[in-house]
Coordinates of C-alpha atoms in Angstrom, one line a residue:
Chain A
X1 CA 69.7 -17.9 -2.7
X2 CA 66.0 -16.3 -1.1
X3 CA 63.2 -16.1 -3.7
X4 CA 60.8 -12.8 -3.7
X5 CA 57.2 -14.0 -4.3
X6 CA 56.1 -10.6 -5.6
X7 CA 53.6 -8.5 -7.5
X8 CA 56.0 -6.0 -10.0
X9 CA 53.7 -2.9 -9.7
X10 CA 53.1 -3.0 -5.7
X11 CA 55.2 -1.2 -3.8
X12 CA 55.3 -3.2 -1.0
X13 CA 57.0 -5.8 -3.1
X14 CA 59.3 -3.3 -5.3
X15 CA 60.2 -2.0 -1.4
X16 CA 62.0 -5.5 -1.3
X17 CA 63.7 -5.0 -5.0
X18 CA 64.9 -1.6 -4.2
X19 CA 66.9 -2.6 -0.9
X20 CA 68.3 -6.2 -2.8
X21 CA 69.6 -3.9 -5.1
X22 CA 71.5 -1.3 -2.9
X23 CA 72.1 -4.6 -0.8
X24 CA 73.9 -5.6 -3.8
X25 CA 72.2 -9.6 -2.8
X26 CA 71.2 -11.3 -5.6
X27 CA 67.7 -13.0 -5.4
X28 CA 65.1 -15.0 -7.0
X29 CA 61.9 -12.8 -8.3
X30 CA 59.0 -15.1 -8.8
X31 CA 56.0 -12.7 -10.2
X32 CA 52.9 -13.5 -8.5
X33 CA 49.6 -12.6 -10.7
X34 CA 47.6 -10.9 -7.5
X35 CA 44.9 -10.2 -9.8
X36 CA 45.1 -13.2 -11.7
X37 CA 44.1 -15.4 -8.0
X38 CA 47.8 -16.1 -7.4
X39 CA 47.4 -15.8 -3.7
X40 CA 44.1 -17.3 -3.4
X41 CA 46.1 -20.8 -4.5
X42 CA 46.5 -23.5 -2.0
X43 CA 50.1 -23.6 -2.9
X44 CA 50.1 -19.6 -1.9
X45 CA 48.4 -20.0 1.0
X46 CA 50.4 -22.5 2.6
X47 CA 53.3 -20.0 2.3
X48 CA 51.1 -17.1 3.7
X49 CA 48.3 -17.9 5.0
X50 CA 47.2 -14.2 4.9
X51 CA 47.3 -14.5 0.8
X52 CA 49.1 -11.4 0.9
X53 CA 52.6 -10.7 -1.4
X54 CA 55.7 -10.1 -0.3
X55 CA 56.8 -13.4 0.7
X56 CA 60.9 -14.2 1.1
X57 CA 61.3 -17.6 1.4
X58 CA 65.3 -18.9 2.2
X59 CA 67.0 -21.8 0.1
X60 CA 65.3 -24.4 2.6
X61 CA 61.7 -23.2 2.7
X62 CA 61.7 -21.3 5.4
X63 CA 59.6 -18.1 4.5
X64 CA 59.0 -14.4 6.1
X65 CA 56.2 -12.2 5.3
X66 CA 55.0 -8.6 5.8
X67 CA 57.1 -6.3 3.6
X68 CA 58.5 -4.2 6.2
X69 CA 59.6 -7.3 8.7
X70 CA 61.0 -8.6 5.1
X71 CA 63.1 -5.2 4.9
X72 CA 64.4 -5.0 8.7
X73 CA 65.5 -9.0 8.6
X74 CA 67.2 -8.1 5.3
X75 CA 69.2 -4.9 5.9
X76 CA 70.3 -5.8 9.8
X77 CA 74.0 -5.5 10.1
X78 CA 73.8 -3.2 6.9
X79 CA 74.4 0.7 6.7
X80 CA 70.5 0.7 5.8
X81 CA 70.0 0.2 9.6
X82 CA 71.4 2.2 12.2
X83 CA 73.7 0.2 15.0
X84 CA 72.3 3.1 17.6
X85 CA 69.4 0.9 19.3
X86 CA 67.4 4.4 19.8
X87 CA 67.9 5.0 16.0
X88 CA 66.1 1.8 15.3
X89 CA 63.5 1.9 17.5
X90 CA 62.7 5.4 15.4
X91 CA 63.1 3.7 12.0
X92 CA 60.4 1.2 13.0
X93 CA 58.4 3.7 14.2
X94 CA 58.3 4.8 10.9
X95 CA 57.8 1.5 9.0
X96 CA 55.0 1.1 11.2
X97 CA 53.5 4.5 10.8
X98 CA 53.6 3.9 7.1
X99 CA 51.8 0.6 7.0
X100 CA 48.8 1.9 9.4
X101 CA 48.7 5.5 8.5
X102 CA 50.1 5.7 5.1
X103 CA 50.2 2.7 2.5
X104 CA 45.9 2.3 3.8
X105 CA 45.3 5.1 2.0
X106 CA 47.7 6.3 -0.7
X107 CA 48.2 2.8 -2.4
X108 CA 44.9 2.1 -2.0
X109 CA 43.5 5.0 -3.6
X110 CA 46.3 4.4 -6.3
X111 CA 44.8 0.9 -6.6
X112 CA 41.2 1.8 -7.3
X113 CA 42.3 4.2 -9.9
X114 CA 44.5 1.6 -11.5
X115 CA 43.6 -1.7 -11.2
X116 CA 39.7 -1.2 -10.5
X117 CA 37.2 -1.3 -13.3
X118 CA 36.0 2.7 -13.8
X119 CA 33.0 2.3 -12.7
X120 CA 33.9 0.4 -9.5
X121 CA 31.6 1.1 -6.4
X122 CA 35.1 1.3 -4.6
X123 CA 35.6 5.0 -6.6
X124 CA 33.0 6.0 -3.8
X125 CA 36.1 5.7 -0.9
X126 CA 38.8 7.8 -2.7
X127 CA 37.8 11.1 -1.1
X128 CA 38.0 9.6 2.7
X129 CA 41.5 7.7 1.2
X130 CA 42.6 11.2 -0.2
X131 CA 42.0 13.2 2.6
X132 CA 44.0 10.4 5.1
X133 CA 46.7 9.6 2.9
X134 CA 46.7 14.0 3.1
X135 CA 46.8 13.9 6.7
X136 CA 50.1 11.5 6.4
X137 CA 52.2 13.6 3.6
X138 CA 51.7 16.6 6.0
X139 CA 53.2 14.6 9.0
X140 CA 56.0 13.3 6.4
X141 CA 56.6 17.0 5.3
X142 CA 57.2 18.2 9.1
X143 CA 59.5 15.4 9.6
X144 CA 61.8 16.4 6.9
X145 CA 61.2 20.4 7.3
X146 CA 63.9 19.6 9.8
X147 CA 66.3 16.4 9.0
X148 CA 67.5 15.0 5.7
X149 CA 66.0 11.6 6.2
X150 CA 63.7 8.6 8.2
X151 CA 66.2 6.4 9.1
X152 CA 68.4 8.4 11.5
X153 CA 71.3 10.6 10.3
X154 CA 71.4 8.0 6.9
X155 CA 68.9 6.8 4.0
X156 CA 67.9 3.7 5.3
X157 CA 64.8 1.2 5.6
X158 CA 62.4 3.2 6.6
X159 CA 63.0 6.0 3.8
X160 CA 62.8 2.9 1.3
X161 CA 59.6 1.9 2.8
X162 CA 58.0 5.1 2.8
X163 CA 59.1 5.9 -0.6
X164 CA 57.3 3.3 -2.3
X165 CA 53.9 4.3 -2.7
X166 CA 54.8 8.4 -1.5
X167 CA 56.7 8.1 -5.3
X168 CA 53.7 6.9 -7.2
X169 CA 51.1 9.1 -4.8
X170 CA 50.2 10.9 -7.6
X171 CA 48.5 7.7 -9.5
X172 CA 46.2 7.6 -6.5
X173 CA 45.1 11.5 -7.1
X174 CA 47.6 13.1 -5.1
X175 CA 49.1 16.2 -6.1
X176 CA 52.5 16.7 -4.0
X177 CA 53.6 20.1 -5.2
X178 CA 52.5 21.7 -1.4
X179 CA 55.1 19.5 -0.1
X180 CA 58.5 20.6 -0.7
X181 CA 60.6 19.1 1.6
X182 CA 58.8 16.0 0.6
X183 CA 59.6 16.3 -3.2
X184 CA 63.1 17.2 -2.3
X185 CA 63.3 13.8 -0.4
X186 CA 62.4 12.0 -3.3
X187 CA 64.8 13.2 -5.6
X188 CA 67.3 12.2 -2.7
X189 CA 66.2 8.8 -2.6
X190 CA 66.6 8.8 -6.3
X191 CA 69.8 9.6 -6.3
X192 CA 71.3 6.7 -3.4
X193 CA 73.9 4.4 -5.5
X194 CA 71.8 1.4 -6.5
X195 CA 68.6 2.8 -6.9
X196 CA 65.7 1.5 -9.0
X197 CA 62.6 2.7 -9.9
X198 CA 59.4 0.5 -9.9
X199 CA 58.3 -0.5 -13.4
X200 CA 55.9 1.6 -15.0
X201 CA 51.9 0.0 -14.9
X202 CA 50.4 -1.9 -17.2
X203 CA 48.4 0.1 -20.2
X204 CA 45.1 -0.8 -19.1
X205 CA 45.9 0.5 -15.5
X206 CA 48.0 4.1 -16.9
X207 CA 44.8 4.3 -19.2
X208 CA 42.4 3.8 -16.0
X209 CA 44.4 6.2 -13.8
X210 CA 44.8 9.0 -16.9
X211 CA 40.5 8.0 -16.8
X212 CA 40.7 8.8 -12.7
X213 CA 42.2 12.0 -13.4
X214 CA 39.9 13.0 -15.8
X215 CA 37.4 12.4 -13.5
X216 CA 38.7 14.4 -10.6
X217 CA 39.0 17.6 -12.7
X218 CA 36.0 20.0 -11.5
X219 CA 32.9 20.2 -13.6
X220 CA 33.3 16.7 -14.8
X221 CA 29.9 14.6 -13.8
X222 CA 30.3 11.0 -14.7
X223 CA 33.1 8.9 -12.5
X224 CA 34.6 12.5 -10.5
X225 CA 30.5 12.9 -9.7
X226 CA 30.9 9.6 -8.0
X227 CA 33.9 9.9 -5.9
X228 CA 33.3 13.1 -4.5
X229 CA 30.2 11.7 -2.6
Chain B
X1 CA 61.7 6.9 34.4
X2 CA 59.9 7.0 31.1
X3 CA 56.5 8.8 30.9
X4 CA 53.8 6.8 28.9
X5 CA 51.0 8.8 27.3
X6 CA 48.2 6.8 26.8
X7 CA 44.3 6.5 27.4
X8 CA 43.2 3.1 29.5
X9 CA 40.7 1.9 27.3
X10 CA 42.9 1.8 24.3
X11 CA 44.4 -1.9 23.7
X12 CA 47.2 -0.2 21.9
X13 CA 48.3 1.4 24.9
X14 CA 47.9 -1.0 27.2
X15 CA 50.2 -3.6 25.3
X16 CA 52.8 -1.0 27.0
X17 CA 51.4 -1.0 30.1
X18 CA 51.4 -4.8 30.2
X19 CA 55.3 -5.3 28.7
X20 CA 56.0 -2.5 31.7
X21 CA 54.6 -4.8 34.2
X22 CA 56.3 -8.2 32.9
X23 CA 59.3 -6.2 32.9
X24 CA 59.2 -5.0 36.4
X25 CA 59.9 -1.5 35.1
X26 CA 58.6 1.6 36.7
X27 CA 56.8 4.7 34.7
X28 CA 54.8 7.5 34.9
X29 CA 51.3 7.0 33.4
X30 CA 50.0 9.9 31.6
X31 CA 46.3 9.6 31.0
X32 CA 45.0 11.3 27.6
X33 CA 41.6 11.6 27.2
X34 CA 41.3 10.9 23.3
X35 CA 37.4 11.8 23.1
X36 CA 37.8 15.0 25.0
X37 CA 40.6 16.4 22.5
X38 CA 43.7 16.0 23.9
X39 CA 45.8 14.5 21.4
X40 CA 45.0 17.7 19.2
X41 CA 46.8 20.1 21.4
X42 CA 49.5 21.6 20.2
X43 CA 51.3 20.1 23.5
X44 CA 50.6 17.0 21.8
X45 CA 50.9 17.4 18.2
X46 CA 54.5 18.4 19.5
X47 CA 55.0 15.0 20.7
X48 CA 53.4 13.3 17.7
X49 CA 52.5 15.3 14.6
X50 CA 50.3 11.8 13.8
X51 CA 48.0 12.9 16.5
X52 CA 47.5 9.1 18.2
X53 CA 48.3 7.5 21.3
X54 CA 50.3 6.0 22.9
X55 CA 53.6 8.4 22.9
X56 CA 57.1 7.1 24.9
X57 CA 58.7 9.8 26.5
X58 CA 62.1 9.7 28.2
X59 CA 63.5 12.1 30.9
X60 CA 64.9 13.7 28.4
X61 CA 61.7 14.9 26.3
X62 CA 62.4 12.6 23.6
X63 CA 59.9 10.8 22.7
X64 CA 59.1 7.6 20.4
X65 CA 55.2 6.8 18.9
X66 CA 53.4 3.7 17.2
X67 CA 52.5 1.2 20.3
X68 CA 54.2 -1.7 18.1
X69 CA 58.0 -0.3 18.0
X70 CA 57.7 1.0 21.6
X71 CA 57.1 -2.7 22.8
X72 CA 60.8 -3.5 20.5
X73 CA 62.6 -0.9 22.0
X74 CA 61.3 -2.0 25.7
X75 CA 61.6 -5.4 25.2
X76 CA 65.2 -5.3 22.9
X77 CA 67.8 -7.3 25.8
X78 CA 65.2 -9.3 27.4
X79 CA 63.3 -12.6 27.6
X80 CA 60.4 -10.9 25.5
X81 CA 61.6 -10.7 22.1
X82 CA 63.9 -13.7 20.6
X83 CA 67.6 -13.1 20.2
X84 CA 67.6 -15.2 17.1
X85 CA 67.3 -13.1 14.4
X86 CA 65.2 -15.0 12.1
X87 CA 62.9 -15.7 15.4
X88 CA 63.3 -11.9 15.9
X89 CA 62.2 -11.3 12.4
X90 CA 58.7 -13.2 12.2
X91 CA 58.0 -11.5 16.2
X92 CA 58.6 -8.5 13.7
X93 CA 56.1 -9.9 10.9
X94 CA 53.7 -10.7 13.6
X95 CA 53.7 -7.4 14.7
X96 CA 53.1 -5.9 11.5
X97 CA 50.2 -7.9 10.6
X98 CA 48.4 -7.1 13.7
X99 CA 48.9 -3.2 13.0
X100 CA 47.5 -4.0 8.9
X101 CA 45.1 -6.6 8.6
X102 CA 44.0 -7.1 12.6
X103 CA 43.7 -4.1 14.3
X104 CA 42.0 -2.0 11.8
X105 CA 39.1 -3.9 11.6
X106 CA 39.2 -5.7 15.7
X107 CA 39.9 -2.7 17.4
X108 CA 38.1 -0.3 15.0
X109 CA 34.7 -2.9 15.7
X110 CA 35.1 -2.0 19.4
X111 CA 35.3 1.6 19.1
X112 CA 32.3 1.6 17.0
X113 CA 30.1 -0.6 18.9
X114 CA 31.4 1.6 22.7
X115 CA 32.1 4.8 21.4
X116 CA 30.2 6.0 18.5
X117 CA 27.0 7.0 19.5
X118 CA 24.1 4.4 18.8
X119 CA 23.1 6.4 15.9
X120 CA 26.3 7.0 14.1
X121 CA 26.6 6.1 10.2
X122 CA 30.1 4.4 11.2
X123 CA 28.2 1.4 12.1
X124 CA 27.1 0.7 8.6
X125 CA 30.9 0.1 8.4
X126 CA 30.5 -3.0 10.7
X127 CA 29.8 -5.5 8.7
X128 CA 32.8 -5.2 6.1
X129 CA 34.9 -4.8 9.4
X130 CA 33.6 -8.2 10.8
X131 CA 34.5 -9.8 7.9
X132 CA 38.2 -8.8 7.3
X133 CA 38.7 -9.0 11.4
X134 CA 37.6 -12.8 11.4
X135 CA 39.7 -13.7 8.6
X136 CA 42.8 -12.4 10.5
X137 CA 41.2 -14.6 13.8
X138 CA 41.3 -17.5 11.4
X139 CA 45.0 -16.8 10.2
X140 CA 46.0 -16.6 13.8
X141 CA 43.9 -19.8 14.6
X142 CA 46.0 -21.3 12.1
X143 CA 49.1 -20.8 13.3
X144 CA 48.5 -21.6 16.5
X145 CA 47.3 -24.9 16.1
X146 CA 50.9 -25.8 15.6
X147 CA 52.0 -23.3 17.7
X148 CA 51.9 -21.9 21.5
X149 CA 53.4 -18.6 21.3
X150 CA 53.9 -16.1 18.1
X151 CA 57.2 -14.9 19.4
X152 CA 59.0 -18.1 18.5
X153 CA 59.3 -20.6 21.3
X154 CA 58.2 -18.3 24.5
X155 CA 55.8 -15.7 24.9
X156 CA 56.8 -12.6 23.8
X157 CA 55.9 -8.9 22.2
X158 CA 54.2 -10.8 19.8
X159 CA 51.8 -12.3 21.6
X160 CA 51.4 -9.4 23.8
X161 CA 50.6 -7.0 20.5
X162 CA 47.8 -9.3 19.1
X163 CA 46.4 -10.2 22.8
X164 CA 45.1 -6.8 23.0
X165 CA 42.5 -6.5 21.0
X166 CA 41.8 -10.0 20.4
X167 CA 41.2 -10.4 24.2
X168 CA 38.4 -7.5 23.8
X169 CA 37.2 -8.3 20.1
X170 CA 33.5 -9.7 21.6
X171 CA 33.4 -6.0 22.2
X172 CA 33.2 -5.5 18.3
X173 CA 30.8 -8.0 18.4
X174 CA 33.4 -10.9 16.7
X175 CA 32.0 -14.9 18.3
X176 CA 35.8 -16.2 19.3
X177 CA 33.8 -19.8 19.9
X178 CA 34.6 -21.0 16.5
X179 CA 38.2 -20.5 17.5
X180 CA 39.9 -22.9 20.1
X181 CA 43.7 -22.6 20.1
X182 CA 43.0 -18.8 19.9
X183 CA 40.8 -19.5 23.4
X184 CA 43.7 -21.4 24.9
X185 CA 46.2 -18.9 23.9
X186 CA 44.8 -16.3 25.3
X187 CA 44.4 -17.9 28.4
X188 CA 47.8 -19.3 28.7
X189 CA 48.8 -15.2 27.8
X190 CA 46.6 -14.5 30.8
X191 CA 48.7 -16.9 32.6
X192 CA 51.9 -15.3 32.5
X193 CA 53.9 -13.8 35.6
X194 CA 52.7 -10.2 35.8
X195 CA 49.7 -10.3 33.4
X196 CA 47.7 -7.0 33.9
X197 CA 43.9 -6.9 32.5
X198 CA 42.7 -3.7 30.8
X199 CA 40.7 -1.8 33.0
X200 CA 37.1 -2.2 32.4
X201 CA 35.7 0.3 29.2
X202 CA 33.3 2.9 31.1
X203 CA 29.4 2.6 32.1
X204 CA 28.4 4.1 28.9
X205 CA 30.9 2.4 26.9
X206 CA 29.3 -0.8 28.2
X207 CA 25.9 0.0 27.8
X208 CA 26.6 1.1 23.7
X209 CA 28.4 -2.1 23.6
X210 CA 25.1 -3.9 25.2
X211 CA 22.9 -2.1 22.7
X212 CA 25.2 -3.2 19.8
X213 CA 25.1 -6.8 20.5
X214 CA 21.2 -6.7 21.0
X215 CA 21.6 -4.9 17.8
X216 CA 23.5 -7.3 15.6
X217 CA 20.9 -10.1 16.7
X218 CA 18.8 -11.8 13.7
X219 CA 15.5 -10.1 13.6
X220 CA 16.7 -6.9 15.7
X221 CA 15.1 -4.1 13.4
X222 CA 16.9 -0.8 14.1
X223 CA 20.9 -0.5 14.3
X224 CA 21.1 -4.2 13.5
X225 CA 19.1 -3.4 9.9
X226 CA 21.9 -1.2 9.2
X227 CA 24.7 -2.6 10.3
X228 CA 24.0 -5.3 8.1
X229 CA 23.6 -3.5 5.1

């Protein structure tokens, strides 16, 4: 049996839950209290020395970290990765364009709104995060313009990778609606056999993000005044 | 024959050039000029809506972006990347990490300190960049105490994905002298049949770079006041 050493409300973790599920693989979930110092533990770091969550680690200790290596180790010889060596190479494409050019910004600007105190100096970055994470929606909107998903001719790996934090954009200030083909995609992924949907944030953080939106409207001067400098 | 697009100075691309040459495989090189526009070309947005170098074409026209899943698809059948799958798998993790928590801050260093102008406000960034870039030196150091390669027991993609900006990280202004395996490693990468160098960064490159490190030197006054700030 592997054990998941993960964090329930980041989406590089709930990446992991979502294919285990479709996988049908039962699993240990160990929750890991990232705020709390969980990964600053020497126990932690001997696992991963880059104190970073997910971590899978096999039945005799053996462990594998960076969710996206986690995702390709778990699904190959599965119909979430294409056979078609071509196909694969564009699927990892993918799962690498979303951990440089996409996760950087849009979970990070979710995680300031969320999990940052309001009147964290780190507000200051959301407009640079906004506009980037922008920059990567519009490349993910041209993509499917013209094909049904990331993975090849199938929903695979790298649409369960770049669904994680696309699905909760809107926490980090994003507004999707000029992204059809994006929103359609979504309700796709949705609707694959075994899908689940990350658990819902914690009060304080839905309080602090319904407080980040407040902020962005126009005209409002105290945190909005902030982040747009 | 496959047609690389890439520009020389960039370490992303010349993980590909350096695979290419292990390989014994022959390619086009297609140089881009990244300062002077030319991944913003429609030509080139074609090719990559992401905008970024280096881009794998085939005979073909199709093509396949993000350096780190070129150098899988290259090196998938030969000596370079493990046929054990687990083995496979943390070459993978490896890879990842270097795109997330190495390259952003190494590579990004370098750019600022040879091609930002002197004056730029991006070098107020370098500090925070220094910081987060060492810590990924140390994670690396760690692993290779125990270790000689990153791609399981032989030198691999791995190894060739963090050698190149680690090689050229004194160009961000990061002291490798606190870190000796990593100094052996990269030697004993240097080492292997076919090694290529990348080619020297420019005259004015190199003289920004000069004028960084005097820069960064306790006491300096003018960038050096605000890089540390």
């Amino acid at each position: 049996m592997i054990t998941i050493h993960g964090t329930s409300w980041s989406g590089n973790c709930h990446k992991l839950k979502l294919l285990l599920s479709q996988l049908g693989r039962g699993h240990h979930w160990r929750e890991v209290d990232l705020l709390g110092g969980d990964t600053r533990t020497p126990e932690f770091l001997a696992k991963n020395p880059n104190g970073k969550v997910p971590v899978l680690e096999l039945g005799d200790g053996r462990v594998l970290v960076e969710s996206n290596a986690i995702l390709h180790w778990l699904a190959d010889g599965s119909r979430f990765l294409p056979s078609d060596p071509w196909q694969r190479a564009q699927a990892l494409s993918w799962m690498f364009f979303e951990q440089y050019s996409h996760e950087p910004y849009i979970a990070v600007a979710r995680f300031i709104c969320g999990w940052a105190p309001p009147d964290s100096p780190r507000r200051a970055d959301l407009p640079r995060l906004r506009e980037r994470g922008h920059q990567a929606l519009a490349v993910m909107e041209r993509h499917l313009g013209g094909q049904r998903w990331f993975t090849g001719q199938e929903y695979g790996i790298a649409d369960i990778a770049l669904f994680a934090y696309t699905a909760v954009a809107g926490d980090g200030g994003f507004d999707l609606s000029g992204y059809p083909a994006l929103l359609d995609w979504l309700q796709r992924v949705r609707a694959t056999p075994g899908f689940v949907e990350m658990p819902p944030a914690s009060g304080q953080a839905r309080e602090w993000i319904a407080l980040s939106m407040q902020a962005g409207r126009p005209g409002h001067e105290d945190d909005g005044g902030r982040a747009r400098h």
